[in-house]
Amino acid sequence: MITKMKNYLKLRKLRRDALTLLIINGADICSNIKELADLVHALLGDTTDIQNKLTGENMETVLKFMEEMTAAPDFKDKMYEKIHDDAQKLREMEAAK
């Protein structure tokens, strides 16, 4: 019974760590995308031509490429490695407090 409780608490901690990393990484990604969009707008000025070009066939090609990239085994391995490394860093930071 004690082992089950310990395992349950460990699982809750792992879930909390994963959720925290997801929130942190999501916020970082959003801020980076916003900075990139601001840079593109600053460099290009009017982006209506680009928006018009990214419709129809071109957008389908981009989406297909993204699907193929995320389906690659290397991408998933690297993603899981990063999640594991980030979780380890978070645990070390919590332990240092």
Coordinates of C-alpha atoms in Angstrom, one line a residue:
M1 CA 0.0 0.0 0.0
I2 CA 2.8 2.4 0.9
T3 CA 4.6 1.6 -2.4
K4 CA 1.4 2.3 -4.4
M5 CA 1.1 5.7 -2.6
K6 CA 4.7 6.5 -3.3
N7 CA 4.3 5.6 -7.0
Y8 CA 1.1 7.7 -7.2
L9 CA 2.9 10.7 -5.7
K10 CA 5.9 10.2 -8.1
L11 CA 3.5 10.0 -11.0
R12 CA 1.7 13.2 -9.9
K13 CA 5.0 15.0 -9.6
L14 CA 6.0 13.8 -13.1
R15 CA 2.7 15.0 -14.5
R16 CA 3.1 18.4 -12.8
D17 CA 6.6 18.7 -14.1
A18 CA 5.5 17.8 -17.7
L19 CA 2.6 20.4 -17.5
T20 CA 5.0 23.0 -16.1
L21 CA 7.5 22.4 -18.9
L22 CA 4.7 22.5 -21.5
I23 CA 3.5 25.9 -20.2
I24 CA 7.0 27.3 -20.0
N25 CA 8.1 26.0 -23.4
G26 CA 4.7 27.1 -24.9
A27 CA 5.2 30.6 -23.6
D28 CA 8.8 30.7 -24.9
I29 CA 7.7 29.5 -28.3
C30 CA 4.9 32.1 -28.4
S31 CA 7.2 34.9 -27.5
N32 CA 9.8 33.8 -30.1
I33 CA 7.1 33.6 -32.8
K34 CA 5.9 37.1 -31.9
E35 CA 9.4 38.5 -32.1
L36 CA 9.9 36.7 -35.5
A37 CA 6.6 38.1 -36.8
D38 CA 7.5 41.6 -35.6
L39 CA 10.9 41.3 -37.3
V40 CA 9.3 40.1 -40.6
H41 CA 6.8 43.0 -40.4
A42 CA 9.6 45.5 -39.8
L43 CA 11.7 44.1 -42.7
L44 CA 9.0 43.6 -45.2
G45 CA 6.5 46.3 -44.4
D46 CA 3.3 45.3 -46.2
T47 CA 2.9 41.5 -46.0
T48 CA -0.3 41.2 -48.0
D49 CA 1.5 39.7 -51.0
I50 CA 3.1 37.1 -48.8
Q51 CA -0.2 36.2 -47.2
N52 CA -1.8 35.9 -50.7
K53 CA 1.0 33.6 -51.8
L54 CA 0.6 31.4 -48.7
T55 CA -2.9 30.3 -49.7
G56 CA -4.1 27.3 -51.6
E57 CA -1.4 25.0 -53.0
N58 CA 1.5 26.7 -51.2
M59 CA -0.1 26.3 -47.8
E60 CA -0.9 22.7 -48.5
T61 CA 2.7 22.1 -49.4
V62 CA 3.9 23.8 -46.2
L63 CA 1.5 21.7 -44.1
K64 CA 2.5 18.5 -45.8
F65 CA 6.2 19.3 -45.1
M66 CA 5.4 20.0 -41.4
E67 CA 3.5 16.7 -41.1
E68 CA 6.4 14.8 -42.6
M69 CA 8.9 16.5 -40.4
T70 CA 7.0 15.8 -37.2
A71 CA 6.4 12.2 -38.3
A72 CA 10.1 11.5 -38.6
P73 CA 11.5 9.3 -35.8
D74 CA 14.5 11.7 -35.2
F75 CA 12.1 14.6 -34.5
K76 CA 10.2 12.6 -31.9
D77 CA 13.4 11.3 -30.2
K78 CA 14.8 14.9 -30.0
M79 CA 11.5 16.2 -28.7
Y80 CA 11.4 13.5 -25.9
E81 CA 15.1 14.1 -25.1
K82 CA 14.4 17.9 -24.7
I83 CA 11.4 17.2 -22.5
H84 CA 13.4 14.8 -20.4
D85 CA 16.3 17.3 -20.1
D86 CA 14.0 20.1 -19.2
A87 CA 12.3 18.0 -16.6
Q88 CA 15.7 17.1 -15.1
K89 CA 16.7 20.7 -15.0
L90 CA 13.4 21.7 -13.3
R91 CA 13.9 19.0 -10.7
E92 CA 17.5 20.2 -10.0
M93 CA 16.2 23.7 -9.6
E94 CA 13.6 22.6 -7.2
A95 CA 16.1 20.6 -5.2
A96 CA 18.4 23.5 -5.0
K97 CA 15.8 25.7 -3.4

